[in-house]
Amino acid sequence: MDNFWLKQAFERLGKPQVRSLSKHVLADVTIVGGGYLGLWTAIRIKEESPSLKVVVVERDLCGAGASGRNGGFVTSYWAKYLSLHKKCGTHEAARIAKSSAEAVLEIGTFCRENGIDAEFRADGWLWTATSATQVGCWNVLLNELAKHHVRPFEVLDNAEVARLGGTDRNLAGVFEPGAATVQPAILALGLRTHAQKLGVTIYEHSPMTRLERTRTPKVVTRKGSVTSEKVVLAMNAWGAQFSHLRRKVAIVSSDMIATTANPDQLNEIGLKKGVAICDSRMFLNYYRNTPDGRIVFGKSLGHFAFAGRVADHYEGPSPRAGEVEESFRNLYPMLHGMDVESSWTGPIDRSVDGLPFFGRLDDHPDIFFGIGFSGQGIGPTVLGGRILASLALDEANQWSHCGLVRDDVEEFPIEPFRYVGSILVREALRRKEGLEDRARRPDALTLAIAKLAPVGYVPSRRN
């Protein structure tokens, strides 16, 4: 087990007892995927309809995928309001963003009420600039939000940005007080336990080998199967195996390191609270401290999967740990006494507009999916669980008709053009941002290719 967060969770909680699917069973709803999205969906369904038999089928262990490998940032969608507005309109964009902010607090409440010590710390999110080019990139967003009398962000002076982030390498920034951080694997395991208490049956180490899209669909695993009235696909990047979804998401790596614990050093630089921090790059740096005095530092480096195939190069220690550590050292040169203790990698299901989307697979009336969380899934999967539960229960409400339930999802180019193009754009972005870090202007060709990248937090001018 190379997952830093899961190792830590097992040390504190012990390894959970698991069972795999070894026979044919019947259910009302089968959920494929035991991460945040699948577990929240299962919990919502059982809360709404306790008598229904809900089965979760997980390829590994619940939380072993993206839900247990991320940075532990619990943020809202206010930073993506412009993308939401473009897709959903003013009213629905505001509703989704507001609901996503409420979801942050809901996770904290869920942990407290269920005795889950997932290290929930509602200390906010610091969105920074680490080069002159990045300074003020949030202004278009803040100005649009102000038109609607919404101000979820605070503009900080440079001294406060340096104080909150513990380094003067952050040149400017804005702050979202309503964000939080968690120990992601403990949260996933807590959801797993709560789902089981509600009566959800969970089969782990049971990867789906085939989905039969018959009138009553069947999920087939290596040694068993589940036939059910409804099937929900909550597979994150692994959902790209379906042709209906393959061109709608790009699978890209995110790589992380965790340092040794040294709370005294972090206290010396003022990094005491659990603030989530990231910069404004497309392949951004994101990082935070932990309650036991570590820095967990991630970087989206862009190892792309050809044709959406999630293979073994998304497992185990990060092959790009050296690049991640270099970025960490550049931001925190004073923390030379904190060595890298662990590294890991994982896949992100990136949509073109950075927003998730939900619907029916190939228009099958009883097979539903949610995908495209683009590396920002902890808080939004709370909403995603409501959406998928409403669809699976045939409910007509604000979630089944949510603006994120959509067919008009922009697609990436076909292969091999997507793969080759992704590499070209990635290298152009690396060159552009590297030059900007040294206060140099990129050449026209580099800028032109870099502009082909999908949107980040703030949509580009072409959108």
GROMACS .gro file of C-alpha atoms in nm:
model
  463
    1MET     CA    1   0.000   0.000   0.000
    2ASP     CA    2   0.177   0.314  -0.129
    3ASN     CA    3  -0.101   0.557  -0.037
    4PHE     CA    4   0.026   0.791   0.238
    5TRP     CA    5  -0.323   0.885   0.356
    6LEU     CA    6  -0.453   0.526   0.369
    7LYS     CA    7  -0.144   0.407   0.554
    8GLN     CA    8  -0.204   0.677   0.812
    9ALA     CA    9  -0.572   0.589   0.833
   10PHE     CA   10  -0.496   0.218   0.888
   11GLU     CA   11  -0.245   0.303   1.161
   12ARG     CA   12  -0.511   0.500   1.346
   13LEU     CA   13  -0.824   0.298   1.272
   14GLY     CA   14  -0.697  -0.046   1.180
   15LYS     CA   15  -0.760  -0.215   0.846
   16PRO     CA   16  -1.130  -0.265   0.772
   17GLN     CA   17  -1.278  -0.608   0.718
   18VAL     CA   18  -1.362  -0.652   0.350
   19ARG     CA   19  -1.553  -0.900   0.140
   20SER     CA   20  -1.552  -0.951  -0.234
   21LEU     CA   21  -1.838  -1.045  -0.463
   22SER     CA   22  -1.831  -1.419  -0.528
   23LYS     CA   23  -2.190  -1.496  -0.630
   24HIS     CA   24  -2.486  -1.354  -0.818
   25VAL     CA   25  -2.701  -1.115  -0.615
   26LEU     CA   26  -3.008  -0.903  -0.676
   27ALA     CA   27  -3.041  -0.539  -0.573
   28ASP     CA   28  -3.253  -0.233  -0.632
   29VAL     CA   29  -2.954  -0.007  -0.702
   30THR     CA   30  -2.595  -0.103  -0.784
   31ILE     CA   31  -2.329   0.163  -0.747
   32VAL     CA   32  -1.995   0.101  -0.920
   33GLY     CA   33  -1.724   0.285  -0.729
   34GLY     CA   34  -1.665   0.315  -0.356
   35GLY     CA   35  -1.516   0.662  -0.340
   36TYR     CA   36  -1.679   0.982  -0.220
   37LEU     CA   37  -1.930   1.001  -0.505
   38GLY     CA   38  -2.043   0.640  -0.481
   39LEU     CA   39  -2.068   0.642  -0.102
   40TRP     CA   40  -2.253   0.976  -0.081
   41THR     CA   41  -2.496   0.844  -0.345
   42ALA     CA   42  -2.553   0.524  -0.148
   43ILE     CA   43  -2.607   0.720   0.173
   44ARG     CA   44  -2.857   0.958   0.008
   45ILE     CA   45  -3.055   0.672  -0.143
   46LYS     CA   46  -3.079   0.486   0.189
   47GLU     CA   47  -3.177   0.805   0.370
   48GLU     CA   48  -3.456   0.864   0.120
   49SER     CA   49  -3.566   0.501   0.074
   50PRO     CA   50  -3.439   0.281   0.360
   51SER     CA   51  -3.611  -0.031   0.227
   52LEU     CA   52  -3.417  -0.037  -0.100
   53LYS     CA   53  -3.130  -0.283  -0.135
   54VAL     CA   54  -2.823  -0.080  -0.233
   55VAL     CA   55  -2.499  -0.254  -0.335
   56VAL     CA   56  -2.162  -0.084  -0.386
   57VAL     CA   57  -1.905  -0.265  -0.603
   58GLU     CA   58  -1.549  -0.136  -0.564
   59ARG     CA   59  -1.244  -0.244  -0.765
   60ASP     CA   60  -1.003  -0.202  -0.471
   61LEU     CA   61  -1.082  -0.074  -0.122
   62CYS     CA   62  -1.319   0.215  -0.059
   63GLY     CA   63  -1.102   0.527  -0.058
   64ALA     CA   64  -0.809   0.366  -0.240
   65GLY     CA   65  -0.875   0.564  -0.558
   66ALA     CA   66  -0.888   0.940  -0.599
   67SER     CA   67  -1.085   0.981  -0.276
   68GLY     CA   68  -0.787   0.869  -0.070
   69ARG     CA   69  -0.507   1.026  -0.275
   70ASN     CA   70  -0.598   1.393  -0.303
   71GLY     CA   71  -0.473   1.696  -0.114
   72GLY     CA   72  -0.766   1.706   0.125
   73PHE     CA   73  -0.896   2.044   0.004
   74VAL     CA   74  -1.267   2.099   0.069
   75THR     CA   75  -1.359   2.402  -0.140
   76SER     CA   76  -1.671   2.548  -0.297
   77TYR     CA   77  -1.751   2.627  -0.659
   78TRP     CA   78  -1.741   3.005  -0.613
   79ALA     CA   79  -1.402   3.004  -0.786
   80LYS     CA   80  -1.567   2.837  -1.087
   81TYR     CA   81  -1.867   3.068  -1.095
   82LEU     CA   82  -1.785   3.200  -1.442
   83SER     CA   83  -1.785   2.849  -1.588
   84LEU     CA   84  -2.106   2.769  -1.401
   85HIS     CA   85  -2.265   3.090  -1.524
   86LYS     CA   86  -2.178   3.010  -1.882
   87LYS     CA   87  -2.328   2.661  -1.859
   88CYS     CA   88  -2.621   2.714  -1.624
   89GLY     CA   89  -2.719   3.082  -1.621
   90THR     CA   90  -2.720   3.332  -1.336
   91HIS     CA   91  -2.972   3.175  -1.100
   92GLU     CA   92  -2.861   2.813  -1.129
   93ALA     CA   93  -2.490   2.904  -1.114
   94ALA     CA   94  -2.548   3.092  -0.789
   95ARG     CA   95  -2.757   2.807  -0.646
   96ILE     CA   96  -2.493   2.545  -0.725
   97ALA     CA   97  -2.209   2.760  -0.591
   98LYS     CA   98  -2.401   2.840  -0.272
   99SER     CA   99  -2.491   2.474  -0.224
  100SER     CA  100  -2.128   2.375  -0.273
  101ALA     CA  101  -2.025   2.619  -0.002
  102GLU     CA  102  -2.286   2.469   0.230
  103ALA     CA  103  -2.149   2.124   0.147
  104VAL     CA  104  -1.816   2.220   0.304
  105LEU     CA  105  -1.988   2.279   0.637
  106GLU     CA  106  -2.200   1.968   0.589
  107ILE     CA  107  -1.889   1.753   0.577
  108GLY     CA  108  -1.774   1.900   0.906
  109THR     CA  109  -2.115   1.835   1.061
  110PHE     CA  110  -2.121   1.481   0.922
  111CYS     CA  111  -1.783   1.406   1.080
  112ARG     CA  112  -1.881   1.548   1.418
  113GLU     CA  113  -2.218   1.373   1.434
  114ASN     CA  114  -2.074   1.037   1.335
  115GLY     CA  115  -1.754   1.044   1.539
  116ILE     CA  116  -1.526   1.056   1.234
  117ASP     CA  117  -1.192   1.219   1.321
  118ALA     CA  118  -1.106   1.322   0.967
  119GLU     CA  119  -0.911   1.631   1.085
  120PHE     CA  120  -1.173   1.869   0.946
  121ARG     CA  121  -1.031   2.220   0.979
  122ALA     CA  122  -1.240   2.507   0.840
  123ASP     CA  123  -0.946   2.748   0.809
  124GLY     CA  124  -1.010   2.869   0.454
  125TRP     CA  125  -0.847   2.861   0.113
  126LEU     CA  126  -0.569   3.097   0.000
  127TRP     CA  127  -0.558   3.148  -0.378
  128THR     CA  128  -0.224   3.302  -0.465
  129ALA     CA  129  -0.004   3.439  -0.741
  130THR     CA  130   0.359   3.330  -0.759
  131SER     CA  131   0.454   3.540  -1.061
  132ALA     CA  132   0.369   3.892  -1.173
  133THR     CA  133   0.160   3.752  -1.460
  134GLN     CA  134  -0.068   3.568  -1.218
  135VAL     CA  135  -0.134   3.873  -0.998
  136GLY     CA  136  -0.496   3.982  -1.031
  137CYS     CA  137  -0.607   3.686  -1.243
  138TRP     CA  138  -0.904   3.654  -1.008
  139ASN     CA  139  -1.029   4.009  -1.071
  140VAL     CA  140  -1.265   3.916  -1.355
  141LEU     CA  141  -1.430   3.662  -1.126
  142LEU     CA  142  -1.453   3.896  -0.827
  143ASN     CA  143  -1.597   4.175  -1.042
  144GLU     CA  144  -1.866   3.945  -1.180
  145LEU     CA  145  -1.957   3.816  -0.834
  146ALA     CA  146  -1.977   4.175  -0.703
  147LYS     CA  147  -2.237   4.255  -0.970
  148HIS     CA  148  -2.459   3.997  -0.803
  149HIS     CA  149  -2.371   4.123  -0.453
  150VAL     CA  150  -2.181   3.804  -0.371
  151ARG     CA  151  -1.842   3.834  -0.203
  152PRO     CA  152  -1.713   3.493  -0.094
  153PHE     CA  153  -1.350   3.607  -0.129
  154GLU     CA  154  -1.145   3.858   0.068
  155VAL     CA  155  -0.870   4.048  -0.114
  156LEU     CA  156  -0.562   4.043   0.111
  157ASP     CA  157  -0.263   4.271   0.121
  158ASN     CA  158   0.073   4.116   0.039
  159ALA     CA  159   0.186   4.097   0.401
  160GLU     CA  160  -0.124   3.899   0.499
  161VAL     CA  161  -0.079   3.663   0.203
  162ALA     CA  162   0.280   3.595   0.312
  163ARG     CA  163   0.170   3.544   0.674
  164LEU     CA  164  -0.112   3.303   0.594
  165GLY     CA  165   0.099   3.101   0.351
  166GLY     CA  166   0.418   3.109   0.556
  167THR     CA  167   0.628   3.232   0.262
  168ASP     CA  168   0.690   3.559   0.079
  169ARG     CA  169   0.716   3.369  -0.251
  170ASN     CA  170   0.339   3.421  -0.279
  171LEU     CA  171   0.315   3.772  -0.424
  172ALA     CA  172  -0.059   3.836  -0.388
  173GLY     CA  173  -0.377   3.650  -0.316
  174VAL     CA  174  -0.741   3.627  -0.222
  175PHE     CA  175  -0.892   3.425   0.059
  176GLU     CA  176  -1.209   3.214   0.083
  177PRO     CA  177  -1.289   3.177   0.455
  178GLY     CA  178  -1.547   2.903   0.401
  179ALA     CA  179  -1.306   2.634   0.275
  180ALA     CA  180  -1.154   2.352   0.480
  181THR     CA  181  -0.907   2.065   0.478
  182VAL     CA  182  -0.950   1.701   0.580
  183GLN     CA  183  -0.757   1.376   0.604
  184PRO     CA  184  -0.915   1.239   0.285
  185ALA     CA  185  -0.876   0.865   0.345
  186ILE     CA  186  -1.026   0.884   0.694
  187LEU     CA  187  -1.322   1.073   0.550
  188ALA     CA  188  -1.368   0.804   0.283
  189LEU     CA  189  -1.351   0.524   0.539
  190GLY     CA  190  -1.595   0.715   0.761
  191LEU     CA  191  -1.842   0.736   0.474
  192ARG     CA  192  -1.794   0.364   0.416
  193THR     CA  193  -1.874   0.281   0.778
  194HIS     CA  194  -2.178   0.510   0.781
  195ALA     CA  195  -2.311   0.360   0.457
  196GLN     CA  196  -2.282   0.011   0.604
  197LYS     CA  197  -2.467   0.122   0.918
  198LEU     CA  198  -2.752   0.236   0.695
  199GLY     CA  199  -2.766  -0.109   0.538
  200VAL     CA  200  -2.560  -0.060   0.222
  201THR     CA  201  -2.383  -0.379   0.110
  202ILE     CA  202  -2.024  -0.314   0.000
  203TYR     CA  203  -1.816  -0.556  -0.207
  204GLU     CA  204  -1.448  -0.462  -0.240
  205HIS     CA  205  -1.163  -0.612  -0.443
  206SER     CA  206  -1.437  -0.674  -0.700
  207PRO     CA  207  -1.358  -0.482  -1.019
  208MET     CA  208  -1.637  -0.463  -1.275
  209THR     CA  209  -1.539  -0.660  -1.585
  210ARG     CA  210  -1.854  -0.599  -1.786
  211LEU     CA  211  -2.168  -0.388  -1.774
  212GLU     CA  212  -2.461  -0.554  -1.946
  213ARG     CA  213  -2.692  -0.279  -2.070
  214THR     CA  214  -2.996  -0.499  -2.090
  215ARG     CA  215  -3.344  -0.385  -1.990
  216THR     CA  216  -3.255  -0.480  -1.633
  217PRO     CA  217  -2.882  -0.399  -1.624
  218LYS     CA  218  -2.621  -0.630  -1.476
  219VAL     CA  219  -2.279  -0.548  -1.330
  220VAL     CA  220  -2.042  -0.842  -1.380
  221THR     CA  221  -1.723  -0.889  -1.174
  222ARG     CA  222  -1.455  -1.159  -1.190
  223LYS     CA  223  -1.638  -1.399  -0.961
  224GLY     CA  224  -1.992  -1.269  -0.938
  225SER     CA  225  -2.255  -1.027  -1.064
  226VAL     CA  226  -2.532  -0.794  -0.949
  227THR     CA  227  -2.861  -0.751  -1.134
  228SER     CA  228  -3.055  -0.441  -1.034
  229GLU     CA  229  -3.322  -0.201  -1.149
  230LYS     CA  230  -3.076   0.090  -1.151
  231VAL     CA  231  -2.700   0.121  -1.194
  232VAL     CA  232  -2.493   0.425  -1.094
  233LEU     CA  233  -2.140   0.465  -1.231
  234ALA     CA  234  -1.930   0.663  -0.981
  235MET     CA  235  -1.590   0.559  -1.111
  236ASN     CA  236  -1.396   0.886  -1.142
  237ALA     CA  237  -1.119   0.852  -1.402
  238TRP     CA  238  -1.196   0.483  -1.451
  239GLY     CA  239  -1.529   0.585  -1.606
  240ALA     CA  240  -1.343   0.694  -1.919
  241GLN     CA  241  -1.345   0.329  -2.030
  242PHE     CA  242  -1.697   0.389  -2.165
  243SER     CA  243  -1.708   0.527  -2.519
  244HIS     CA  244  -1.994   0.759  -2.420
  245LEU     CA  245  -1.760   0.938  -2.177
  246ARG     CA  246  -1.416   0.886  -2.324
  247ARG     CA  247  -1.385   1.210  -2.522
  248LYS     CA  248  -1.560   1.416  -2.255
  249VAL     CA  249  -1.279   1.379  -2.002
  250ALA     CA  250  -0.902   1.376  -2.024
  251ILE     CA  251  -0.715   1.162  -1.771
  252VAL     CA  252  -0.418   1.349  -1.630
  253SER     CA  253  -0.191   1.275  -1.336
  254SER     CA  254  -0.158   1.467  -1.015
  255ASP     CA  255   0.149   1.395  -0.804
  256MET     CA  256   0.204   1.454  -0.434
  257ILE     CA  257   0.469   1.439  -0.165
  258ALA     CA  258   0.446   1.442   0.214
  259THR     CA  259   0.732   1.566   0.428
  260THR     CA  260   0.850   1.443   0.762
  261ALA     CA  261   0.674   1.596   1.061
  262ASN     CA  262   0.832   1.908   1.211
  263PRO     CA  263   0.566   2.124   1.377
  264ASP     CA  264   0.827   2.352   1.533
  265GLN     CA  265   0.959   2.458   1.194
  266LEU     CA  266   0.608   2.524   1.066
  267ASN     CA  267   0.531   2.731   1.376
  268GLU     CA  268   0.844   2.937   1.315
  269ILE     CA  269   0.721   3.047   0.972
  270GLY     CA  270   0.367   3.104   1.099
  271LEU     CA  271   0.209   2.807   0.920
  272LYS     CA  272  -0.011   2.700   1.209
  273LYS     CA  273  -0.366   2.676   1.077
  274GLY     CA  274  -0.502   2.429   0.824
  275VAL     CA  275  -0.520   2.674   0.535
  276ALA     CA  276  -0.550   2.518   0.189
  277ILE     CA  277  -0.320   2.699  -0.055
  278CYS     CA  278  -0.274   2.693  -0.430
  279ASP     CA  279  -0.135   2.923  -0.697
  280SER     CA  280  -0.283   3.032  -1.030
  281ARG     CA  281  -0.101   2.807  -1.273
  282MET     CA  282  -0.283   2.577  -1.508
  283PHE     CA  283  -0.070   2.290  -1.373
  284LEU     CA  284  -0.102   2.433  -1.029
  285ASN     CA  285   0.087   2.383  -0.705
  286TYR     CA  286  -0.142   2.300  -0.415
  287TYR     CA  287  -0.035   2.243  -0.058
  288ARG     CA  288  -0.126   2.255   0.310
  289ASN     CA  289   0.004   2.153   0.648
  290THR     CA  290  -0.126   1.865   0.857
  291PRO     CA  291  -0.214   1.864   1.228
  292ASP     CA  292   0.097   1.658   1.304
  293GLY     CA  293   0.325   1.918   1.140
  294ARG     CA  294   0.390   1.801   0.784
  295ILE     CA  295   0.362   1.971   0.450
  296VAL     CA  296   0.160   1.782   0.191
  297PHE     CA  297   0.242   1.930  -0.149
  298GLY     CA  298   0.088   1.844  -0.484
  299LYS     CA  299   0.145   1.941  -0.842
  300SER     CA  300  -0.060   1.871  -1.149
  301LEU     CA  301   0.213   1.760  -1.389
  302GLY     CA  302   0.007   1.625  -1.673
  303HIS     CA  303   0.084   1.260  -1.748
  304PHE     CA  304  -0.195   1.195  -1.996
  305ALA     CA  305  -0.368   0.862  -2.052
  306PHE     CA  306  -0.402   0.759  -2.414
  307ALA     CA  307  -0.770   0.703  -2.499
  308GLY     CA  308  -0.864   0.739  -2.133
  309ARG     CA  309  -0.690   0.419  -2.026
  310VAL     CA  310  -0.601   0.428  -1.658
  311ALA     CA  311  -0.300   0.199  -1.631
  312ASP     CA  312  -0.041   0.112  -1.370
  313HIS     CA  313   0.150   0.438  -1.420
  314TYR     CA  314  -0.117   0.600  -1.200
  315GLU     CA  315  -0.032   0.370  -0.911
  316GLY     CA  316   0.243   0.371  -0.650
  317PRO     CA  317   0.511   0.630  -0.573
  318SER     CA  318   0.524   0.931  -0.801
  319PRO     CA  319   0.779   0.909  -1.083
  320ARG     CA  320   0.774   1.289  -1.081
  321ALA     CA  321   0.840   1.335  -0.709
  322GLY     CA  322   1.161   1.526  -0.784
  323GLU     CA  323   0.972   1.794  -0.977
  324VAL     CA  324   0.713   1.823  -0.701
  325GLU     CA  325   0.983   1.856  -0.437
  326GLU     CA  326   1.159   2.124  -0.644
  327SER     CA  327   0.841   2.333  -0.645
  328PHE     CA  328   0.805   2.281  -0.271
  329ARG     CA  329   1.165   2.389  -0.208
  330ASN     CA  330   1.123   2.698  -0.425
  331LEU     CA  331   0.827   2.810  -0.214
  332TYR     CA  332   0.969   2.707   0.122
  333PRO     CA  333   1.351   2.726   0.103
  334MET     CA  334   1.361   2.777   0.480
  335LEU     CA  335   1.217   2.429   0.544
  336HIS     CA  336   1.538   2.253   0.443
  337GLY     CA  337   1.517   2.031   0.751
  338MET     CA  338   1.194   1.869   0.637
  339ASP     CA  339   1.267   1.573   0.411
  340VAL     CA  340   1.027   1.401   0.174
  341GLU     CA  341   0.888   1.093   0.348
  342SER     CA  342   0.637   0.971   0.090
  343SER     CA  343   0.518   1.033  -0.264
  344TRP     CA  344   0.226   0.908  -0.468
  345THR     CA  345   0.041   0.968  -0.792
  346GLY     CA  346  -0.315   0.935  -0.916
  347PRO     CA  347  -0.546   1.012  -1.208
  348ILE     CA  348  -0.776   1.313  -1.242
  349ASP     CA  349  -1.082   1.306  -1.471
  350ARG     CA  350  -1.054   1.651  -1.629
  351SER     CA  351  -1.346   1.796  -1.824
  352VAL     CA  352  -1.295   2.075  -2.077
  353ASP     CA  353  -1.471   2.335  -1.861
  354GLY     CA  354  -1.347   2.198  -1.527
  355LEU     CA  355  -1.700   2.112  -1.411
  356PRO     CA  356  -1.851   1.768  -1.345
  357PHE     CA  357  -2.144   1.644  -1.546
  358PHE     CA  358  -2.416   1.386  -1.488
  359GLY     CA  359  -2.660   1.194  -1.701
  360ARG     CA  360  -2.766   0.860  -1.845
  361LEU     CA  361  -2.508   0.638  -2.011
  362ASP     CA  362  -2.588   0.608  -2.383
  363ASP     CA  363  -2.941   0.724  -2.297
  364HIS     CA  364  -3.012   0.400  -2.109
  365PRO     CA  365  -3.304   0.493  -1.881
  366ASP     CA  366  -3.164   0.310  -1.577
  367ILE     CA  367  -2.784   0.359  -1.595
  368PHE     CA  368  -2.654   0.688  -1.457
  369PHE     CA  369  -2.309   0.844  -1.425
  370GLY     CA  370  -2.122   1.134  -1.272
  371ILE     CA  371  -1.773   1.227  -1.387
  372GLY     CA  372  -1.539   1.518  -1.459
  373PHE     CA  373  -1.467   1.652  -1.109
  374SER     CA  374  -1.131   1.778  -1.238
  375GLY     CA  375  -0.941   1.734  -0.913
  376GLN     CA  376  -1.190   1.923  -0.697
  377GLY     CA  377  -1.423   1.652  -0.574
  378ILE     CA  378  -1.438   1.637  -0.195
  379GLY     CA  379  -1.702   1.906  -0.147
  380PRO     CA  380  -1.880   1.877  -0.485
  381THR     CA  381  -1.936   1.502  -0.447
  382VAL     CA  382  -2.175   1.590  -0.164
  383LEU     CA  383  -2.388   1.757  -0.432
  384GLY     CA  384  -2.309   1.481  -0.680
  385GLY     CA  385  -2.451   1.224  -0.440
  386ARG     CA  386  -2.777   1.420  -0.426
  387ILE     CA  387  -2.790   1.443  -0.805
  388LEU     CA  388  -2.728   1.073  -0.868
  389ALA     CA  389  -2.961   0.963  -0.588
  390SER     CA  390  -3.239   1.181  -0.731
  391LEU     CA  391  -3.184   1.037  -1.079
  392ALA     CA  392  -3.174   0.678  -0.952
  393LEU     CA  393  -3.491   0.730  -0.747
  394ASP     CA  394  -3.672   0.889  -1.044
  395GLU     CA  395  -3.731   1.207  -0.846
  396ALA     CA  396  -3.818   1.533  -1.019
  397ASN     CA  397  -3.645   1.797  -0.808
  398GLN     CA  398  -3.377   2.065  -0.813
  399TRP     CA  399  -3.103   1.800  -0.821
  400SER     CA  400  -3.233   1.573  -1.095
  401HIS     CA  401  -3.289   1.893  -1.300
  402CYS     CA  402  -2.963   2.053  -1.185
  403GLY     CA  403  -2.762   2.249  -1.441
  404LEU     CA  404  -2.483   1.992  -1.409
  405VAL     CA  405  -2.712   1.723  -1.551
  406ARG     CA  406  -2.629   1.803  -1.909
  407ASP     CA  407  -2.573   1.657  -2.254
  408ASP     CA  408  -2.396   1.955  -2.410
  409VAL     CA  409  -2.052   1.860  -2.279
  410GLU     CA  410  -1.764   1.983  -2.489
  411GLU     CA  411  -1.541   1.703  -2.613
  412PHE     CA  412  -1.167   1.671  -2.648
  413PRO     CA  413  -1.026   1.581  -2.993
  414ILE     CA  414  -1.015   1.220  -3.106
  415GLU     CA  415  -0.702   1.011  -3.054
  416PRO     CA  416  -0.418   1.032  -3.132
  417PHE     CA  417  -0.471   1.407  -3.175
  418ARG     CA  418  -0.585   1.453  -2.814
  419TYR     CA  419  -0.280   1.274  -2.674
  420VAL     CA  420  -0.027   1.450  -2.898
  421GLY     CA  421  -0.200   1.784  -2.856
  422SER     CA  422  -0.210   1.744  -2.478
  423ILE     CA  423   0.164   1.693  -2.465
  424LEU     CA  424   0.228   1.996  -2.687
  425VAL     CA  425   0.001   2.214  -2.473
  426ARG     CA  426   0.154   2.080  -2.151
  427GLU     CA  427   0.506   2.161  -2.264
  428ALA     CA  428   0.400   2.507  -2.382
  429LEU     CA  429   0.241   2.574  -2.044
  430ARG     CA  430   0.551   2.456  -1.862
  431ARG     CA  431   0.768   2.682  -2.076
  432LYS     CA  432   0.530   2.978  -2.037
  433GLU     CA  433   0.502   2.948  -1.661
  434GLY     CA  434   0.874   2.881  -1.621
  435LEU     CA  435   0.958   3.199  -1.811
  436GLU     CA  436   0.701   3.397  -1.611
  437ASP     CA  437   0.859   3.271  -1.289
  438ARG     CA  438   1.181   3.438  -1.408
  439ALA     CA  439   0.995   3.756  -1.508
  440ARG     CA  440   1.049   3.686  -1.878
  441ARG     CA  441   0.787   3.713  -2.151
  442PRO     CA  442   0.709   3.391  -2.340
  443ASP     CA  443   0.740   3.392  -2.719
  444ALA     CA  444   0.429   3.423  -2.937
  445LEU     CA  445   0.421   3.054  -3.039
  446THR     CA  446   0.441   2.936  -2.678
  447LEU     CA  447   0.156   3.170  -2.582
  448ALA     CA  448  -0.057   3.060  -2.876
  449ILE     CA  449  -0.023   2.689  -2.791
  450ALA     CA  450  -0.072   2.749  -2.417
  451LYS     CA  451  -0.403   2.924  -2.486
  452LEU     CA  452  -0.540   2.594  -2.622
  453ALA     CA  453  -0.547   2.452  -2.268
  454PRO     CA  454  -0.888   2.390  -2.106
  455VAL     CA  455  -1.004   2.646  -1.853
  456GLY     CA  456  -0.867   2.665  -1.501
  457TYR     CA  457  -1.037   2.849  -1.217
  458VAL     CA  458  -1.112   3.147  -1.440
  459PRO     CA  459  -1.224   3.083  -1.801
  460SER     CA  460  -0.989   3.212  -2.067
  461ARG     CA  461  -1.092   3.492  -2.302
  462ARG     CA  462  -1.176   3.245  -2.579
  463ASN     CA  463  -1.461   3.117  -2.362
   0.00000   0.00000   0.00000
